[in-house]
Short mmCIF file of C-alpha atoms in Angstrom, two decimals:
data_model
loop_
_atom_site.label_atom_id
_atom_site.label_comp_id
_atom_site.label_asym_id
_atom_site.label_seq_id
_atom_site.Cartn_x
_atom_site.Cartn_y
_atom_site.Cartn_z
CA MET A 1107 -60.72 6.21 35.66
CA SER A 1108 -58.88 5.41 32.46
CA GLU A 1109 -58.46 1.88 31.22
CA ARG A 1110 -54.99 0.43 30.92
CA LEU A 1111 -53.57 -0.04 27.45
CA SER A 1112 -52.25 -3.43 28.44
CA PRO A 1113 -53.77 -4.77 31.67
CA PHE A 1114 -50.66 -5.88 33.50
CA PRO A 1115 -51.21 -7.40 36.94
CA GLN A 1116 -50.67 -5.47 40.13
CA PRO A 1117 -48.25 -5.14 41.72
CA ILE A 1118 -46.17 -4.10 38.71
CA ARG A 1119 -43.26 -6.47 38.09
CA ILE A 1120 -40.16 -6.09 35.94
CA GLU A 1121 -40.85 -9.52 34.43
CA HIS A 1122 -44.16 -8.31 33.01
CA LEU A 1123 -42.68 -5.09 31.61
CA ARG A 1124 -39.95 -6.99 29.80
CA GLN A 1125 -42.35 -9.67 28.58
CA GLU A 1126 -44.68 -7.02 27.16
CA TYR A 1127 -41.70 -5.35 25.46
CA GLU A 1128 -40.73 -8.65 23.80
CA VAL A 1129 -44.28 -9.53 22.72
CA ASN A 1130 -45.21 -5.99 21.58
CA PRO A 1131 -41.90 -4.37 20.56
CA PRO A 1132 -41.92 -0.59 20.16
CA LYS A 1133 -42.47 0.97 16.75
CA ILE A 1134 -39.22 2.85 16.13
CA TYR A 1135 -39.00 5.14 13.09
CA HIS A 1136 -35.48 6.53 13.56
CA SER A 1137 -32.55 5.78 15.87
CA GLU A 1138 -29.14 7.46 15.94
CA ILE A 1139 -26.10 8.41 17.97
CA LEU A 1140 -25.85 12.21 18.11
CA PRO A 1141 -22.29 13.07 16.97
CA VAL A 1142 -20.35 15.72 18.89
CA GLN A 1143 -17.32 17.69 17.70
CA GLY A 1144 -15.23 20.36 19.38
CA LEU A 1145 -14.80 18.79 22.83
CA PRO A 1146 -11.34 18.54 24.39
CA GLU A 1147 -9.48 15.32 23.64
CA ARG A 1148 -10.97 12.26 25.38
CA TYR A 1149 -13.98 14.21 26.64
CA ILE A 1150 -17.46 12.78 26.18
CA ALA A 1151 -21.01 14.18 26.18
CA TYR A 1152 -24.14 12.28 27.21
CA ASN A 1153 -27.49 12.60 29.06
CA PRO A 1154 -28.73 15.59 27.00
CA THR A 1155 -31.79 17.78 27.39
CA ILE A 1156 -33.45 20.01 24.80
CA VAL A 1157 -33.41 23.78 25.30
CA PRO A 1158 -36.93 24.89 24.32
CA PRO A 1159 -37.05 27.89 21.96
CA THR A 1160 -38.35 31.09 23.52
CA ALA A 1161 -40.38 33.84 21.89
CA GLY A 1162 -38.31 36.19 19.76
CA LEU A 1163 -35.06 34.27 20.24
CA ALA A 1164 -33.72 32.84 16.97
CA VAL A 1165 -30.91 30.38 17.74
CA PRO A 1166 -29.88 27.03 16.28
CA PRO A 1167 -31.36 23.94 17.96
CA THR A 1168 -29.59 23.64 21.30
CA LEU A 1169 -28.94 20.86 23.79
CA LEU A 1170 -27.50 20.92 27.27
CA ALA A 1171 -25.42 17.83 28.02
CA ARG A 1172 -23.27 16.28 30.70
CA VAL A 1173 -19.61 16.59 29.66
CA GLU A 1174 -16.65 14.93 31.37
CA HIS A 1175 -13.31 13.25 30.74
CA GLU A 1176 -13.81 9.63 29.76
CA ASP A 1177 -11.78 8.48 32.80
CA ASP A 1178 -13.64 10.64 35.31
CA GLU A 1179 -17.18 11.36 36.51
CA ARG A 1180 -16.63 14.96 37.59
CA SER A 1181 -18.91 16.72 35.16
CA ASP A 1182 -19.91 20.11 33.84
CA VAL A 1183 -22.95 21.03 31.77
CA TRP A 1184 -22.20 22.35 28.27
CA ALA A 1185 -24.53 23.89 25.71
CA LEU A 1186 -24.26 22.33 22.23
CA HIS A 1187 -25.59 23.85 19.00
CA ARG A 1188 -26.46 21.76 15.98
CA ILE A 1189 -24.44 22.71 12.91
CA GLY A 1190 -25.45 20.46 10.05
CA ASN A 1191 -25.65 16.97 11.53
CA THR A 1192 -23.12 17.63 14.29
CA TRP A 1193 -23.43 19.05 17.80
CA THR A 1194 -20.78 21.62 18.72
CA PRO A 1195 -20.09 23.58 21.96
CA ASN A 1196 -21.42 27.14 21.83
CA GLY A 1197 -19.46 28.54 24.79
CA LEU A 1198 -22.00 28.25 27.63
CA ARG A 1199 -20.73 26.06 30.46
CA ILE A 1200 -22.23 25.48 33.90
CA GLU A 1201 -19.49 24.10 36.11
CA GLY A 1202 -19.87 21.38 38.69
CA LEU A 1203 -23.25 20.03 37.56
CA GLN A 1204 -24.34 16.86 35.80
CA ASP A 1205 -27.47 15.39 34.19
CA PRO A 1206 -29.23 18.67 33.30
CA HIS A 1207 -32.89 19.14 32.52
CA VAL A 1208 -34.61 22.29 31.32
CA LYS A 1209 -38.14 23.26 30.35
CA LYS A 1210 -39.91 26.48 29.50
CA ILE A 1211 -42.54 27.77 31.91
CA ALA A 1212 -44.78 30.84 32.05
CA ILE A 1213 -45.18 32.95 35.20
CA ASP A 1214 -47.60 35.89 35.03
CA GLY A 1215 -47.39 35.81 31.25
CA GLU A 1216 -43.57 35.87 31.13
CA GLU A 1217 -41.39 33.03 29.85
CA PHE A 1218 -38.67 31.51 32.04
CA PHE A 1219 -36.37 28.52 31.92
CA LEU A 1220 -36.79 26.04 34.78
CA PHE A 1221 -33.42 24.30 35.01
CA ASP A 1222 -32.18 21.53 37.28
CA GLY A 1223 -28.96 19.57 37.65
CA ILE A 1224 -27.09 17.33 40.06
CA ARG A 1225 -24.17 18.61 42.12
CA VAL A 1226 -21.58 16.52 43.95
CA GLY A 1227 -20.18 18.26 47.03
CA GLU A 1228 -21.15 19.60 50.44
CA HIS A 1229 -24.89 20.19 50.84
CA PRO A 1230 -25.78 23.82 51.76
CA LYS A 1231 -28.16 22.68 54.53
CA TYR A 1232 -27.06 19.19 55.58
CA ARG A 1233 -23.35 19.92 55.98
CA SER A 1234 -22.75 17.08 58.43
CA VAL A 1235 -23.37 14.58 55.64
CA GLY A 1236 -20.10 15.57 53.98
CA GLU A 1237 -19.69 15.08 50.25
CA CYS A 1238 -22.91 13.90 48.63
CA TYR A 1239 -24.97 14.42 45.51
CA TYR A 1240 -28.16 16.45 45.41
CA MET A 1241 -30.28 18.38 42.93
CA LEU A 1242 -30.58 22.16 42.51
CA TYR A 1243 -33.17 24.27 40.67
CA TRP A 1244 -32.96 27.64 38.92
CA CYS A 1245 -35.65 29.79 37.30
CA VAL A 1246 -34.02 32.26 34.88
CA LYS A 1247 -34.80 34.31 31.79
CA ASP A 1248 -31.44 33.42 30.24
CA LEU A 1249 -29.54 30.16 30.81
CA GLY A 1250 -26.33 32.18 30.83
CA ASP A 1251 -27.46 33.63 34.17
CA ILE A 1252 -27.25 30.27 35.96
CA PRO A 1253 -23.52 30.43 36.87
CA LYS A 1254 -24.04 33.82 38.56
CA THR A 1255 -27.44 33.13 40.15
CA GLU A 1256 -28.22 31.23 43.35
CA PRO A 1257 -30.60 28.27 43.00
CA PHE A 1258 -34.06 28.84 44.46
CA ALA A 1259 -34.60 25.22 45.56
CA TYR A 1260 -32.71 22.01 46.22
CA THR A 1261 -33.29 18.43 47.33
CA PRO A 1262 -31.92 16.76 50.45
CA PRO A 1263 -28.71 14.70 50.07
CA TRP A 1264 -28.71 11.58 47.89
CA TYR A 1265 -31.57 12.59 45.57
CA LYS A 1266 -31.62 12.15 41.79
CA ASP A 1267 -34.20 12.23 39.00
CA THR A 1268 -36.66 14.72 40.53
CA PRO A 1269 -38.62 16.25 37.63
CA VAL A 1270 -41.05 19.14 37.99
CA GLU A 1271 -44.12 19.86 35.85
CA LEU A 1272 -46.38 22.94 35.93
CA ASP A 1273 -49.91 22.30 34.72
CA GLU A 1274 -52.21 24.78 33.00
CA ASN A 1275 -53.84 25.68 36.32
CA GLY A 1276 -50.53 26.71 37.87
CA LEU A 1277 -50.21 23.66 40.12
CA ILE A 1278 -46.63 22.38 40.43
CA HIS A 1279 -46.10 18.62 40.44
CA VAL A 1280 -42.79 17.21 41.68
CA PHE A 1281 -41.56 13.61 41.65
CA PRO A 1282 -38.59 13.28 44.06
CA ARG A 1283 -36.40 10.20 44.05
CA PRO A 1284 -34.62 9.68 47.38
CA GLN A 1285 -31.99 6.97 47.27
CA LYS A 1286 -32.02 3.90 49.48
CA GLY A 1287 -28.30 3.66 48.79
CA ARG A 1288 -25.79 6.11 47.38
CA TRP A 1289 -25.48 4.66 43.90
CA GLY A 1290 -28.72 5.18 42.06
CA MET A 1291 -31.15 2.85 43.80
CA GLY A 1292 -34.41 4.18 45.17
CA THR A 1293 -38.06 4.80 44.38
CA THR A 1294 -40.16 7.75 43.20
CA CYS A 1295 -42.38 9.94 45.36
CA TYR A 1296 -44.97 12.64 44.60
CA GLU A 1297 -46.11 15.98 45.99
CA ALA A 1298 -47.74 19.13 44.62
CA CYS A 1299 -47.40 22.78 45.59
CA ASN A 1300 -48.82 26.12 44.47
CA ASN A 1301 -45.66 28.11 43.69
CA LEU A 1302 -41.97 27.59 43.11
CA ASN A 1303 -41.08 29.10 46.50
CA GLN A 1304 -42.63 25.98 48.05
CA LEU A 1305 -40.64 23.54 45.94
CA THR A 1306 -37.95 22.64 48.50
CA ASP A 1307 -40.60 21.90 51.15
CA ALA A 1308 -42.66 19.89 48.64
CA ILE A 1309 -39.63 17.77 47.75
CA GLU A 1310 -38.88 17.03 51.40
CA GLY A 1311 -42.54 16.31 52.16
CA ALA A 1312 -43.25 14.02 49.22
CA SER A 1313 -44.47 10.50 49.94
CA PRO A 1314 -43.76 7.34 47.92
CA ILE A 1315 -45.94 6.26 45.02
CA GLU A 1316 -46.98 2.84 46.28
CA ASP A 1317 -47.12 1.15 42.87
CA LEU A 1318 -43.53 2.20 42.16
CA GLN A 1319 -42.36 1.44 45.69
CA GLN A 1320 -43.41 -2.17 45.15
CA LEU A 1321 -41.66 -2.31 41.76
CA PHE A 1322 -38.47 -0.47 42.74
CA ASP A 1323 -37.40 -2.56 45.73
CA GLY A 1324 -33.97 -0.91 45.77
CA GLU A 1325 -32.23 -4.28 45.88
CA THR A 1326 -32.85 -6.07 42.57
CA VAL A 1327 -35.00 -3.53 40.67
CA TRP A 1328 -34.69 0.26 40.71
CA GLY A 1329 -35.37 3.22 38.47
CA GLY A 1330 -36.48 6.79 38.20
CA PHE A 1331 -37.97 9.46 35.97
CA LYS A 1332 -36.19 12.41 34.41
CA ASP A 1333 -39.12 14.03 32.61
CA ALA A 1334 -42.74 14.79 33.55
CA LEU A 1335 -45.44 15.87 31.08
CA GLN A 1336 -49.04 16.96 31.58
CA LEU A 1337 -51.31 14.73 29.49
CA ALA A 1338 -54.68 15.60 27.93
CA ASN A 1339 -56.55 14.54 31.06
CA ASP A 1340 -55.71 17.06 33.83
CA ASP A 1341 -55.40 14.24 36.37
CA LEU A 1342 -52.79 12.33 34.35
CA ILE A 1343 -49.06 13.04 34.18
CA GLY A 1344 -46.70 11.20 31.86
CA LEU A 1345 -43.34 10.19 33.31
CA GLY A 1346 -40.24 9.33 31.27
CA GLY A 1347 -37.07 7.74 32.61
CA HIS A 1348 -35.64 4.27 33.14
CA VAL A 1349 -36.22 0.96 34.88
CA SER A 1350 -33.20 -1.08 35.93
CA HIS A 1351 -32.24 -4.51 37.19
CA TYR A 1352 -29.33 -6.93 37.25
CA SER A 1353 -28.86 -9.26 34.30
CA THR A 1354 -29.01 -12.26 36.62
CA LEU A 1355 -32.79 -11.82 36.67
CA GLU A 1356 -32.74 -12.88 33.01
CA ASN A 1357 -29.63 -15.02 32.73
CA PRO A 1358 -27.88 -16.40 35.84
CA GLU A 1359 -24.98 -17.53 33.64
CA GLU A 1360 -23.90 -13.89 33.27
CA VAL A 1361 -22.29 -14.14 36.71
CA ALA A 1362 -19.84 -16.70 35.37
CA ARG A 1363 -18.82 -14.26 32.62
CA GLY A 1364 -17.89 -11.52 35.07
CA GLY A 1365 -21.35 -10.12 35.70
CA PRO A 1366 -23.93 -9.49 36.72
CA LEU A 1367 -24.37 -6.53 34.39
CA ARG A 1368 -26.60 -3.59 35.22
CA VAL A 1369 -29.48 -3.37 32.74
CA TYR A 1370 -31.08 0.06 32.22
CA ASP A 1371 -34.10 0.22 29.90
CA VAL A 1372 -35.82 3.45 28.83
CA ALA A 1373 -39.35 3.41 30.25
CA SER A 1374 -42.50 5.53 30.60
CA ALA A 1375 -45.43 5.56 32.98
CA VAL A 1376 -48.80 7.27 33.39
CA PHE A 1377 -49.48 8.63 36.88
CA ASN A 1378 -52.95 9.54 38.17
CA ARG A 1379 -52.42 12.34 40.68
CA LYS A 1380 -55.93 11.99 42.15
CA THR A 1381 -55.62 8.29 42.97
CA ARG A 1382 -51.80 8.35 43.32
CA THR A 1383 -51.60 5.22 41.17
CA ILE A 1384 -49.67 4.16 38.09
CA GLU A 1385 -52.30 3.50 35.42
CA GLY A 1386 -49.90 2.42 32.69
CA MET A 1387 -46.21 1.59 32.34
CA TRP A 1388 -44.05 0.22 29.54
CA ILE A 1389 -40.49 -0.14 28.27
CA ASP A 1390 -39.89 2.28 25.39
CA LEU A 1391 -36.58 0.86 24.22
CA THR A 1392 -33.48 -1.04 25.27
CA THR A 1393 -29.88 -0.93 24.10
CA LYS A 1394 -30.88 -3.48 21.44
CA ASP A 1395 -32.90 -0.72 19.75
CA LEU A 1396 -29.93 1.68 19.57
CA PRO A 1397 -26.82 1.75 17.37
CA ASP A 1398 -23.86 -0.24 18.60
CA CYS A 1399 -21.10 1.85 20.22
CA GLU A 1400 -18.38 1.61 22.83
CA SER A 1401 -19.08 1.99 26.53
CA LYS A 1402 -17.50 4.08 29.21
CA ILE A 1403 -15.33 1.86 31.43
CA LEU A 1404 -15.69 2.56 35.14
CA PRO A 1405 -12.79 1.97 37.54
CA ASN A 1406 -12.87 -1.39 39.34
CA CYS A 1407 -15.82 -2.59 37.24
CA HIS A 1408 -16.23 -5.29 34.64
CA PRO A 1409 -15.29 -3.80 31.21
CA GLU A 1410 -18.80 -4.46 29.92
CA ASN A 1411 -20.57 -3.17 33.03
CA LEU A 1412 -22.32 -0.37 31.09
CA ARG A 1413 -22.98 -2.31 27.88
CA ARG A 1414 -26.71 -2.55 28.58
CA VAL A 1415 -27.26 0.93 30.02
CA ALA A 1416 -29.59 3.44 28.31
CA PHE A 1417 -31.02 6.47 30.14
CA GLY A 1418 -34.00 8.38 28.78
CA THR A 1419 -33.67 12.07 29.66
CA VAL A 1420 -36.29 13.99 27.64
CA TRP A 1421 -39.58 13.17 25.90
CA ASP A 1422 -40.34 15.60 23.05
CA ARG A 1423 -43.86 14.90 21.82
CA LEU A 1424 -44.03 15.61 18.08
CA GLY A 1425 -47.72 14.94 17.42
CA ASN A 1426 -49.09 12.53 14.82
CA GLY A 1427 -48.46 9.63 17.16
CA ARG A 1428 -44.71 10.16 17.48
CA VAL A 1429 -42.33 11.14 20.26
CA ARG A 1430 -38.63 11.98 20.18
CA ILE A 1431 -36.69 10.53 23.10
CA LEU A 1432 -33.18 11.74 23.84
CA GLY A 1433 -30.86 10.15 26.33
CA GLY A 1434 -27.49 8.78 27.29
CA LEU A 1435 -26.15 5.47 26.00
CA ARG A 1436 -23.54 3.44 27.89
CA ASP A 1437 -22.52 6.56 29.84
CA ARG A 1438 -20.60 7.78 26.80
CA HIS A 1439 -22.90 8.90 23.96
CA MET A 1440 -26.06 10.91 23.30
CA PHE A 1441 -28.83 9.14 21.39
CA GLY A 1442 -31.99 10.28 19.65
CA VAL A 1443 -34.95 8.04 18.82
CA VAL A 1444 -38.25 8.80 17.12
CA LYS A 1445 -40.85 6.20 18.02
CA GLU A 1446 -44.52 5.60 18.52
CA ASP A 1447 -45.94 7.90 21.21
CA ARG A 1448 -47.69 5.55 23.59
CA PHE A 1449 -48.77 8.50 25.71
CA GLU A 1450 -50.94 9.54 22.75
CA ARG A 1451 -52.34 6.05 22.33
CA TRP A 1452 -52.99 5.94 26.03
CA GLU A 1453 -54.72 9.34 26.06
CA LYS A 1454 -57.19 8.13 23.44
CA THR A 1455 -58.39 5.43 25.84
CA ALA A 1456 -58.94 7.94 28.65
#
């Protein structure tokens, strides 16, 4: 078994993760807000994912992002091309979805896009639940086919942050996140299957990762993972996402100022699929590491409710000890950060 980079005590606690972040702050080489032009007035784009280039397809760098009116949370997914230093809509829209994620996979030597997103509405199987949110999955040759293609898999109601990773041996790893409540709390589970046709059953049959179940109690601490990456050791999978808590855990006086605020930090973990344990976990960055910007203001919430919210959505490993993390900041902006790749450091200790 691999040694931990920093031997934090078990069970994992948010206090340790934050203390380690303060004592050993991340090495950040570049941090920026990704500017967007060409959206309708008062529309915003955040929570992006990178569209991987495919063989023989020469296009500008492309993101998919969640786009919505600043006073609403009904979202669509838009494709954005980079022109110079600005991201601009390219015409592709996928209606009624939010928080997209896409990766390139190979099946029988052919390249496909594995795409997922969250839908709010009536579930196709659990209709008695009424309106809910759930995740859907597509496997397509062209992202433009998604609006006219039925998804091949979906989660039960009230699931978010359920990434999928295919390893070199063809095994499919899935990390479902069922919610204890409706508004983002919950833990992360794990299951594996042999082909994409089994994905829905694998999601429903996944069992909690005990280390994370103890950390994410669903009351004061919660979180999830948006990205999953096979590491150098076949048994290890890197997870990228967020860990969250209320600011009263750090500063009870925040209540008197209209809080508590929700604190979302970008975080990573290393999961051992053989032992079903978390062998390493750390905070990659907080809102303090990102440029200052305005927040989205949610109805009936404190105006600064999202001031300390940063979601990590994609981990793009660049090599040479660096990783590019993209995400959403304060539910209003896209950010990009290049920082030290602790997965790489961690792999070297394996």
